[in-house]
Coordinates of C-alpha atoms in Angstrom, one line a residue:
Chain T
X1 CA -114.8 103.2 -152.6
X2 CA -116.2 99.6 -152.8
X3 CA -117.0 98.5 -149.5
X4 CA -117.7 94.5 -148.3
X5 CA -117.4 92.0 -150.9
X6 CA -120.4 91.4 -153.3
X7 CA -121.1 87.5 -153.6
X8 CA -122.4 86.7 -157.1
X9 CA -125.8 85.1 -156.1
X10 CA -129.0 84.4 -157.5
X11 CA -131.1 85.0 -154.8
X12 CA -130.8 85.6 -150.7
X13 CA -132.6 84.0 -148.5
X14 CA -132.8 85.1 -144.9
X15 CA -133.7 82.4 -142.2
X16 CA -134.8 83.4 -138.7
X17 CA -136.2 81.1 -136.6
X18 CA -134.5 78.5 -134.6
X19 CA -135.6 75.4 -136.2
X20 CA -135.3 76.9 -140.0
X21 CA -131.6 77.9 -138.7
X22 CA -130.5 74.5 -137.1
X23 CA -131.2 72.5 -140.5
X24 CA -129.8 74.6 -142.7
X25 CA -126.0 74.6 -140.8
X26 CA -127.2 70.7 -141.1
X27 CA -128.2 70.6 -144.7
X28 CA -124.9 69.3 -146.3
X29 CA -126.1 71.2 -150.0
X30 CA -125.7 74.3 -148.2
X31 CA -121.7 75.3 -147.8
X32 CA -118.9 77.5 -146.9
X33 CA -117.4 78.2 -150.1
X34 CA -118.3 81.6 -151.1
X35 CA -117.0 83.4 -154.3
X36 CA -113.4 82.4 -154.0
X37 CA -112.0 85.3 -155.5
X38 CA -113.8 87.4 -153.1
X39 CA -113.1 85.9 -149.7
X40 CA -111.0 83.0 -149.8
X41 CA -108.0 83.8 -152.4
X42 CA -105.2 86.5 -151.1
X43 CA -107.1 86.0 -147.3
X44 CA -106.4 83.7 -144.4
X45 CA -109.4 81.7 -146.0
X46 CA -108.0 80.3 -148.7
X47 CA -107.6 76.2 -148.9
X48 CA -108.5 76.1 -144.7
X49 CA -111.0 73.8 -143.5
X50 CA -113.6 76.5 -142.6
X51 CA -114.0 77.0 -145.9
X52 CA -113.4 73.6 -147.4
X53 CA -116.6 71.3 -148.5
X54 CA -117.3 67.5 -149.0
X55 CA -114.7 65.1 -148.2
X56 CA -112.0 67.4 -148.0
X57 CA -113.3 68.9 -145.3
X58 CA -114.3 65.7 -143.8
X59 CA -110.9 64.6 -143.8
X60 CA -109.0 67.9 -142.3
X61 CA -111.8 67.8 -139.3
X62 CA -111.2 64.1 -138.3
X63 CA -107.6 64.6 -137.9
X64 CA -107.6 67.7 -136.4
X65 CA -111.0 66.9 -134.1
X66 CA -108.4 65.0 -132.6
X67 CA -106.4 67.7 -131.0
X68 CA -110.3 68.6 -128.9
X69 CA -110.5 65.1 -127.2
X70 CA -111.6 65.7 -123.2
X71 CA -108.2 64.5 -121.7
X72 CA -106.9 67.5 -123.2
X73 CA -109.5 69.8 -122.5
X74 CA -109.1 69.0 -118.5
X75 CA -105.5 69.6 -118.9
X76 CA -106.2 73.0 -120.5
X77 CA -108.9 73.8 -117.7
X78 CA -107.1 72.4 -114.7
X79 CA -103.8 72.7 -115.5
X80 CA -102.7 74.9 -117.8
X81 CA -105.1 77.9 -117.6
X82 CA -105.5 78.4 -114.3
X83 CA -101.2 78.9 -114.8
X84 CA -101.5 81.4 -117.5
X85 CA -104.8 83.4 -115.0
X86 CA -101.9 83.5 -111.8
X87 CA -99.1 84.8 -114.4
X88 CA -100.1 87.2 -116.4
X89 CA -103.8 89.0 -115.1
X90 CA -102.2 91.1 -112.9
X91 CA -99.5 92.1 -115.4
X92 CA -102.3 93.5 -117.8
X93 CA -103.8 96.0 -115.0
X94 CA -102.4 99.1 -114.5
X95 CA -103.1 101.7 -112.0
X96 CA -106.6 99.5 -111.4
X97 CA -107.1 99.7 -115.2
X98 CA -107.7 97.8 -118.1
X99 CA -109.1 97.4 -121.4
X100 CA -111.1 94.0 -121.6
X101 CA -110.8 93.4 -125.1
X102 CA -106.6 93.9 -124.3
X103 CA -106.5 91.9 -121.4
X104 CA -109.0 89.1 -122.9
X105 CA -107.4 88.8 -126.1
X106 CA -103.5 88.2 -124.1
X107 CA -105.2 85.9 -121.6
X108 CA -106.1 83.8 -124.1
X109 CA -103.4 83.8 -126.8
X110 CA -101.7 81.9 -125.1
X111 CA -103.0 78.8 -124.2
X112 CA -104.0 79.3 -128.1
X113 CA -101.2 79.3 -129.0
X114 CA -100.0 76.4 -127.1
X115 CA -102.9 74.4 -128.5
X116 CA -101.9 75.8 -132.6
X117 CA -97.7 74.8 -132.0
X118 CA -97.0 78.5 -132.2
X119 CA -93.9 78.6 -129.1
X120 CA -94.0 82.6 -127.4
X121 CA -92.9 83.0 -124.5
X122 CA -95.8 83.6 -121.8
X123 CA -93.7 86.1 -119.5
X124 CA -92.8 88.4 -122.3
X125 CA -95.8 91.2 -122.8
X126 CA -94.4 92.4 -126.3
X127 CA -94.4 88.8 -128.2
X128 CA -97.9 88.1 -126.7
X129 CA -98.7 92.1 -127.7
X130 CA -97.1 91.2 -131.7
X131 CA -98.8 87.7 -131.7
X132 CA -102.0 89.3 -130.8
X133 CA -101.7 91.7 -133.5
X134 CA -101.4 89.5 -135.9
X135 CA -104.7 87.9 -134.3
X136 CA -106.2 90.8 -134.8
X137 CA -105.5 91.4 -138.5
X138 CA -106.4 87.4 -139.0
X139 CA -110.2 88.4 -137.5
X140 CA -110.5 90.8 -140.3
X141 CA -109.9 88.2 -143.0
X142 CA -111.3 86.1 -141.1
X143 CA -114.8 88.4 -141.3
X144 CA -114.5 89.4 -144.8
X145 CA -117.8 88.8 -145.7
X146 CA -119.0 91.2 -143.5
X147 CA -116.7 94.2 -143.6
X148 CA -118.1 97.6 -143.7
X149 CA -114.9 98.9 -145.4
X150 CA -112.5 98.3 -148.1
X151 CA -112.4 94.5 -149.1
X152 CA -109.1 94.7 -151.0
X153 CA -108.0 96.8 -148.3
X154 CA -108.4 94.1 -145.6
X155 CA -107.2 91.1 -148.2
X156 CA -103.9 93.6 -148.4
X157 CA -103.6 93.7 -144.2
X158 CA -103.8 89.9 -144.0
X159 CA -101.2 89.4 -146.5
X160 CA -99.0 91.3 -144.9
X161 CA -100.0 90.0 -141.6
X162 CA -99.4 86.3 -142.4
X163 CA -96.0 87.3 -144.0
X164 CA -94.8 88.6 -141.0
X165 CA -96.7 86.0 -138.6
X166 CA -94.8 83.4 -140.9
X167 CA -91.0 84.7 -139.9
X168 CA -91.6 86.3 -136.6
X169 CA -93.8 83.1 -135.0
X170 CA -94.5 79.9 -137.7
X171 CA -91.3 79.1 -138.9
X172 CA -89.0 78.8 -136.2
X173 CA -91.9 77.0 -134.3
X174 CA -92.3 74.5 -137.4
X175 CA -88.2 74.3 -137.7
X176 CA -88.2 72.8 -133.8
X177 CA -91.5 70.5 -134.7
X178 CA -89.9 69.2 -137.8
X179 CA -87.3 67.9 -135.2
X180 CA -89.9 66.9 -132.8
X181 CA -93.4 66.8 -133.0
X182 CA -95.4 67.9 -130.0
X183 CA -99.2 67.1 -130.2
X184 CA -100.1 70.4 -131.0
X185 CA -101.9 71.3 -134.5
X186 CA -99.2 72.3 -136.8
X187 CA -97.6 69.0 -135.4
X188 CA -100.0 67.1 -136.5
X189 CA -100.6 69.5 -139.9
X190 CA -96.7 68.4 -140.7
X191 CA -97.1 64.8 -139.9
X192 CA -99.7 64.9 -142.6
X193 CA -98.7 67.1 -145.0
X194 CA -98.2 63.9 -148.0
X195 CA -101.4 62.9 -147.2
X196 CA -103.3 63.4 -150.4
X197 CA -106.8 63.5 -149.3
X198 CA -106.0 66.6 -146.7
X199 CA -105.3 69.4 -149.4
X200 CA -102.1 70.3 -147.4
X201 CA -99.3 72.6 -148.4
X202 CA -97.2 74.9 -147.1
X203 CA -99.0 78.3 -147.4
X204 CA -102.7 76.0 -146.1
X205 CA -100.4 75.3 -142.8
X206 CA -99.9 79.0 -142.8
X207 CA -103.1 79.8 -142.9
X208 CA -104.8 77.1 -141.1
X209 CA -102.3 77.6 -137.7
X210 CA -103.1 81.3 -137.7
X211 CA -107.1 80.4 -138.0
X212 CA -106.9 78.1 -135.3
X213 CA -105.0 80.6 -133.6
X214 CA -107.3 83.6 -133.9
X215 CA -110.6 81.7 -133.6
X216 CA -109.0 80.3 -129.8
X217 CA -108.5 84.2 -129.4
X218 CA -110.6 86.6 -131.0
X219 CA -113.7 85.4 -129.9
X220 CA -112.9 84.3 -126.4
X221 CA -112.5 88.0 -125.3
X222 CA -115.9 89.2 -127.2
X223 CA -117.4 86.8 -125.4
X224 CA -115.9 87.7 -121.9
X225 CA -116.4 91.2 -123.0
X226 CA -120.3 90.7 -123.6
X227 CA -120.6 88.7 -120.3
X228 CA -119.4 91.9 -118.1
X229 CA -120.9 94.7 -120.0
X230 CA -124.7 92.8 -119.7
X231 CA -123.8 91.7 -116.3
X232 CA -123.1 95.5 -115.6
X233 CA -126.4 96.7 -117.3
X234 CA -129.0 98.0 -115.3
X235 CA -132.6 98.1 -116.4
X236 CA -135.2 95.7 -117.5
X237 CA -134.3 92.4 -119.2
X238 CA -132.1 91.3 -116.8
X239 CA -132.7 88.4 -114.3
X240 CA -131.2 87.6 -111.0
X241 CA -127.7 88.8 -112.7
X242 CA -124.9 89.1 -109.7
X243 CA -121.3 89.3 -110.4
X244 CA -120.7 87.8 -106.9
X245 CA -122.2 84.7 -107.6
X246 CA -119.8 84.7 -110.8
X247 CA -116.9 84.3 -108.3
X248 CA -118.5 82.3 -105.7
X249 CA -120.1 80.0 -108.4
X250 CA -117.8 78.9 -111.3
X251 CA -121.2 77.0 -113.1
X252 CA -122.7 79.9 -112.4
X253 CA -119.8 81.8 -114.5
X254 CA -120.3 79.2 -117.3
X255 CA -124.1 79.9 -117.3
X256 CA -123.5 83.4 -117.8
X257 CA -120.9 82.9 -120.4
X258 CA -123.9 80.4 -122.2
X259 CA -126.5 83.3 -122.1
X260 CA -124.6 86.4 -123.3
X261 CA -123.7 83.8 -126.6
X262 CA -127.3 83.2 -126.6
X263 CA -127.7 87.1 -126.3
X264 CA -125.0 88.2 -128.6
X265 CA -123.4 85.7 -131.1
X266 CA -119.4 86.6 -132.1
X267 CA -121.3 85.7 -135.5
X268 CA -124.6 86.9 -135.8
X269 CA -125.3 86.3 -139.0
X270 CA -123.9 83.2 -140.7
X271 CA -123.6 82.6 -144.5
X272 CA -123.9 79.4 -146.2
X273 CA -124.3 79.1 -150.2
X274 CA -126.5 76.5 -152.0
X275 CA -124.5 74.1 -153.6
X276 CA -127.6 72.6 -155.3
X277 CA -131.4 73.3 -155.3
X278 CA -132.6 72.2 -151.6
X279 CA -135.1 72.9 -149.3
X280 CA -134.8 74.6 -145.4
X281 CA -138.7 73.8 -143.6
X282 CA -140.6 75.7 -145.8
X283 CA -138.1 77.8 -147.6
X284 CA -137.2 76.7 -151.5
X285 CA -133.8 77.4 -151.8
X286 CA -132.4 77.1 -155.9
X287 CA -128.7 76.4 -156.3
X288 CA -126.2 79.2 -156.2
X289 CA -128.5 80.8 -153.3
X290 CA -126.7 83.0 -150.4
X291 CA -128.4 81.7 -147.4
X292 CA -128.5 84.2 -144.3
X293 CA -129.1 82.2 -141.2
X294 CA -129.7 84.7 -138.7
X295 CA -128.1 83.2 -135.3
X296 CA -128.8 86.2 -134.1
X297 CA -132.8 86.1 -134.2
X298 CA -132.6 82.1 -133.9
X299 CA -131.6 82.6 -130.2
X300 CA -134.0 84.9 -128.9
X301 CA -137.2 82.8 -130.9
X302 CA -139.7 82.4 -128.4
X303 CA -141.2 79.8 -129.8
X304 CA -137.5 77.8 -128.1
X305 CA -136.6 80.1 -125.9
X306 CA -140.2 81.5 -124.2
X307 CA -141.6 85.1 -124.0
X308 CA -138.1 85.9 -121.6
X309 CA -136.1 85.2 -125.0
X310 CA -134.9 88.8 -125.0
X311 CA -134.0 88.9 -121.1
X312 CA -130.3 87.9 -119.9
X313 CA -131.3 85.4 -117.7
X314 CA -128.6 83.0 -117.0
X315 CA -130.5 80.6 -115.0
X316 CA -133.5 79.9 -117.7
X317 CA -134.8 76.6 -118.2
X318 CA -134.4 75.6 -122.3
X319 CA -135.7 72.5 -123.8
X320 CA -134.2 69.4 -123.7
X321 CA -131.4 69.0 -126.0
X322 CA -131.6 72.1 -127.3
X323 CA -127.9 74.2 -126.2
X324 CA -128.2 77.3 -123.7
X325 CA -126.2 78.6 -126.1
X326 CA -128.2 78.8 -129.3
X327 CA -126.9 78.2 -132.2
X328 CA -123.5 80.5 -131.7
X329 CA -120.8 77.9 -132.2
X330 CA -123.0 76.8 -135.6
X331 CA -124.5 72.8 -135.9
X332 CA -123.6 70.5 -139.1
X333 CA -120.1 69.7 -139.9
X334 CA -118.8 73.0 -139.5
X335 CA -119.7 73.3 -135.8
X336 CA -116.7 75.2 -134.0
X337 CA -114.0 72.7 -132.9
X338 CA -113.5 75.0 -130.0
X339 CA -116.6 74.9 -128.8
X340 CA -116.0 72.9 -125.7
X341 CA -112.5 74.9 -124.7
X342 CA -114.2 78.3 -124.6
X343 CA -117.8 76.9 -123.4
X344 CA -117.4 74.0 -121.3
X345 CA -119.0 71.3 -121.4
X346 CA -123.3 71.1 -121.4
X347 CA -124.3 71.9 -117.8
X348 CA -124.7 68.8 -116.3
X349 CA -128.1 67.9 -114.6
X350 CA -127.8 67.6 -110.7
X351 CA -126.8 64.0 -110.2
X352 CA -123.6 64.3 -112.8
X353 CA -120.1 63.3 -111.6
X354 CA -119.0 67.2 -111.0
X355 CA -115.3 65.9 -111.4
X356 CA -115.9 65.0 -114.7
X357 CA -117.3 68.2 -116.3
X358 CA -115.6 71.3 -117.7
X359 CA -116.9 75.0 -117.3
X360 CA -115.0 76.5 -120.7
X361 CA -111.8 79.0 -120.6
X362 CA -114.2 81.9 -121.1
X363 CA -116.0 80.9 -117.3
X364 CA -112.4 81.2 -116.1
X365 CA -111.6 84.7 -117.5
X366 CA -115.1 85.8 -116.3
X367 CA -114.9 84.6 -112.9
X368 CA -111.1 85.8 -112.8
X369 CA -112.0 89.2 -114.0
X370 CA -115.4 89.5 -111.7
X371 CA -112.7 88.7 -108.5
X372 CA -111.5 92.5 -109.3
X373 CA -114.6 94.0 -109.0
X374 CA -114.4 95.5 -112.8
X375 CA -117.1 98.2 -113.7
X376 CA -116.9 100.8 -116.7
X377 CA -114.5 103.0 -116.6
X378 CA -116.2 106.4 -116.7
X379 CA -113.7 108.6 -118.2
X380 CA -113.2 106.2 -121.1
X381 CA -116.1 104.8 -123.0
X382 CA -116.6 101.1 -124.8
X383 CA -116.1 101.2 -128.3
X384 CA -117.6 99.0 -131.1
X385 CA -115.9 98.0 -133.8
X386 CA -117.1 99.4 -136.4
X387 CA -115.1 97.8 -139.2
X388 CA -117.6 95.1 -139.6
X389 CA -121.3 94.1 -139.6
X390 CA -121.0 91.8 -137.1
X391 CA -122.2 94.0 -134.4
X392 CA -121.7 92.3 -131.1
X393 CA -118.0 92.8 -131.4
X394 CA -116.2 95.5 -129.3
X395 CA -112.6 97.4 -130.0
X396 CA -112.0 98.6 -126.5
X397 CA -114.0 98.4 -123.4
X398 CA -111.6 99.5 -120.8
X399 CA -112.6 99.4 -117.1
X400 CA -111.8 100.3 -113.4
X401 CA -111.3 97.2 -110.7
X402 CA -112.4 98.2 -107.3
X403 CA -111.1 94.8 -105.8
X404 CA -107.9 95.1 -103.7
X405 CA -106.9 91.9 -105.3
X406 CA -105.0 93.0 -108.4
X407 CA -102.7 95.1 -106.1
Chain Z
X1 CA -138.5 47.2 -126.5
X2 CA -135.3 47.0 -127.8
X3 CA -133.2 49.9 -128.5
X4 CA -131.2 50.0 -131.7
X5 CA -127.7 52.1 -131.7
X6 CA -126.0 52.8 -135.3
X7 CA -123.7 55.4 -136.2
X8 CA -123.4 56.7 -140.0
X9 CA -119.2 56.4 -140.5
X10 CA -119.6 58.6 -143.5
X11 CA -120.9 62.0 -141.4
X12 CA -118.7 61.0 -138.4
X13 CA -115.7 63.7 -138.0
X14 CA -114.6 62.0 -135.6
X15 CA -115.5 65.2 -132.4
X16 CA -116.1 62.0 -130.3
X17 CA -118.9 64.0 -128.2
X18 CA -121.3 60.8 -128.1
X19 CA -117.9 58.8 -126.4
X20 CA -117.7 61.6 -124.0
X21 CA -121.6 61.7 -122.9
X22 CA -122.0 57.8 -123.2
X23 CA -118.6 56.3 -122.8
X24 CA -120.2 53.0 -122.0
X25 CA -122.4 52.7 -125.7
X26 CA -119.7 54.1 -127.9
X27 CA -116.1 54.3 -128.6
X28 CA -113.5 55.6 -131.2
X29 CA -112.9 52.8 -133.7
X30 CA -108.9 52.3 -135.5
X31 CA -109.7 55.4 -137.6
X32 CA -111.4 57.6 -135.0
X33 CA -114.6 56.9 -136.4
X34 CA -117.5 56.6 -133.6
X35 CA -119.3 53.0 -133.4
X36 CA -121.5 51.5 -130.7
X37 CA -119.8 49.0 -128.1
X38 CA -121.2 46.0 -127.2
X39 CA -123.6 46.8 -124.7
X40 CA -124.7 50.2 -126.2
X41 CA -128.1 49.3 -126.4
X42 CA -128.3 48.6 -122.7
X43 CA -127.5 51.9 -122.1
X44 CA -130.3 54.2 -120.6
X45 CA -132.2 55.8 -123.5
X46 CA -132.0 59.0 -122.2
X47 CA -127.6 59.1 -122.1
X48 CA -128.3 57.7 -125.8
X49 CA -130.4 60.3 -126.9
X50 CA -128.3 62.7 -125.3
X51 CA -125.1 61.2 -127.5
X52 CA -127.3 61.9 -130.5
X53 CA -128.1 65.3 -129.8
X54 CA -124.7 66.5 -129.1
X55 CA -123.2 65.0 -132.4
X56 CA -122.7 67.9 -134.5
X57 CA -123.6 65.9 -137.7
X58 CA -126.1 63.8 -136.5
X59 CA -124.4 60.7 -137.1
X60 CA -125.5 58.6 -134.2
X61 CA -128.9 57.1 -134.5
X62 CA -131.1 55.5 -131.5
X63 CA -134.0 53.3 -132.2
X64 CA -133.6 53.3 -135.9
X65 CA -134.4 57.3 -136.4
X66 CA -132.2 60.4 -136.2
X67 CA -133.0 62.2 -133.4

């Protein structure tokens, strides 16, 4: 049985260190558009703007950069989160239990799908349970290039998945935005649907509402996911990590959030491929070349990050202008949109107007979940998932609260 | 010396991050395209640089070089 997909390429290069890494997401010879047949037709890929190049892509990001402007962030921070935290967290325990990757993944549907135009009702478990399965079938497509198992397998599960995503969830919500639009992408994705220059039709607003959607999901609870289990870990490598500070200190929270994407990417390894003959710092690269930027080893090189670049340290000094964060939402023009919803804002240096910045949705969910006291739930282990190379994903991490609070 | 603010309209998608660290030196033209203000280059070199670094395309340029 074939396994992953095999992208026709001259040569591979791998890149490594941070400054190698950084311009070659810059490089604009180096894209996105892998082997179509292979990961972008019969996936979720196909005709989206993650995968589109040049001025198409240009296009489809200036419209929908639009939707990431800081007036709506606060709202989503301020406002609307903090709504969805009070309603549903304690919902998603049971018995002081709970499966982080479960209870991540429905926290944060929902404001995603707020943000994508997809209407479900927040106060009924088994729409938000359906919608996040669909999520979860979209992450495999999503991750094609780096699936350990059957590729047409996968390309078969994401078929069917945006079938039924399109009756149960799209269409009735596009029927009531074709009526009224409502600020939300596939608002916007309909009100531009003529426009020539924005490769738009009906199965691309398919597909690119349900990547919005699952990249505003998916990720989020890896991310929360990583943050508990290395702020649980004993041993060495760990500095000054306290989970009390996480709910005593929301910038705190966010400067835990920054270090375990430092630590552990959602996308470890990043693939670009040479659209013509260019060069990366010392590295030759001819056209038609799979380029492997390792995110990965970029974070942790010392030569950025110091001799500690291994160590969860949440409070370590990095150079100026270079992100706490690495290079784990990407650099160039296909940074992730998202970046500032599920981030925050930069950490602000000490005389910043504190009203003014945002600690990132992910902060909240950490310093939420930290409230209840979580630690690893001895009679059921953390699971990896195993279904793709990118290995700081989980599939279950369930865990016991010893905070009265969720009572 | 004085400090020379430009922003290349053909990388700009438009993410808006240099409006958001230096509201003062840039705003969001009729197409949502970045461009200095007026008084940009009065603003402190270090907010500018700042701007620079965060655009994800490198679009904004302070004192004649990318940063």
């Amino acid at each position: 049985m074939a396994s992953g997909i095999a992208l026709p390429v001259s040569t591979e290069v791998v890149l490594g260190r941070y400054a190698d890494c950084q311009a070659a997401l810059l490089n604009r010879d180096l894209s996105r558009t892998f082997d179509r047949r292979g990961y972008a037709e019969g996936n979720v890929r196909a005709g989206i703007v993650s995968t589109s190049h040049g001025l198409l892509h240009r296009a489809r990001r200036r419209m929908e950069n639009t939707l990431f402007r800081s007036e709506r962030l606060e709202h989503y921070e301020r406002e609307l989160f903090p709504a969805v935290l009070d309603r549903l967290l304690g919902r998603l325990i049971s018995d002081g239990r709970a499966d982080l990757f479960v209870l991540g993944e429905l926290l944060s549907v929902v404001l995603s799908a707020q943000r994508v135009g997809v209407d479900v009702d927040p106060d009924d478990l088994d729409q938000l349970r359906r919608l996040v399965g669909y999520v979860d079938r979209f992450s495999q497509g999503s991750a094609l290039v780096d699936t350990v198992g059957d590729a047409e397998a996968v390309r078969a599960v994401v078929r069917e998945a945006l079938d039924g995503f399109e009756a149960d969830f799209l269409a009735p919500s596009r029927w009531r935005r074709e009526r009224e639009a409502r600020g939300d992408l596939l608002s916007l994705l309909l009100a531009h649907r003529h426009d020539p220059s924005l490769g738009l039709d009906d199965g691309v607003i398919v597909r690119e509402t349900a990547t919005y959607l699952q990249g505003g999901t998916h990720t989020s609870s890896q991310t929360l996911i990583n943050a508990v289990d290395l702020l649980l870990s004993t041993g060495p490598g760990r500095v000054g990590c306290d989970l009390g500070r996480v709910v005593a200190d929301v910038g705190y929270a966010q400067r835990c959030v920054h270090e375990t994407l430092r630590l552990r990417p959602t996308t470890p390894r990043i693939k670009r491929r040479a659209e013509a003959a260019t060069r990366v710092g010392a590295h030759e690269i001819p056209e038609a070349a799979l380029v492997v930027v390792d995110v990965a080893a970029a974070n942790r090189d010392p030569l950025v990050f110091g001799a500690s670049a291994d160590a969860f340290d949440p409070l370590r000094a990095v150079p100026p202008r270079v992100h706490r964060w690495g290079l784990s939402f990407g650099a160039g023009a296909h940074q992730c949109p998202g970046r500032n919803v599920a981030g925050g804002f930069p950490p602000p240096d000490t005389d910043a107007p504190p009203g003014a910045h945002l600690h990132g949705l992910v902060a909240l969910m950490l310093q939420a979940v930290a409230r209840l006291r979580p630690r690893r739930d001895p009679a059921r282990a953390p699971e990896r998932d195993t279904r793709t190379e990118r290995f700081t994903r989980w599939s279950s991490y369930p865990v016991v609260f010893e905070g009265a609070a969720w009572r | 010396m004085a400090v020379r603010v430009a922003v290349d309209k053909d990388l700009c998608i438009s993410s808006a991050e240099c409006v958001r660290v230096a509201p003062e030196a840039f705003a969001l033209d009729d197409d949502g395209l970045s461009e200095p203000t007026a008084v940009a280059a009065a603003a402190p070199l270090e907010q500018l640089l700042d701007a620079a670094a965060q655009c994800p395309v490198l679009a904004v340029r302070v004192g004649g070089a990318q940063s």
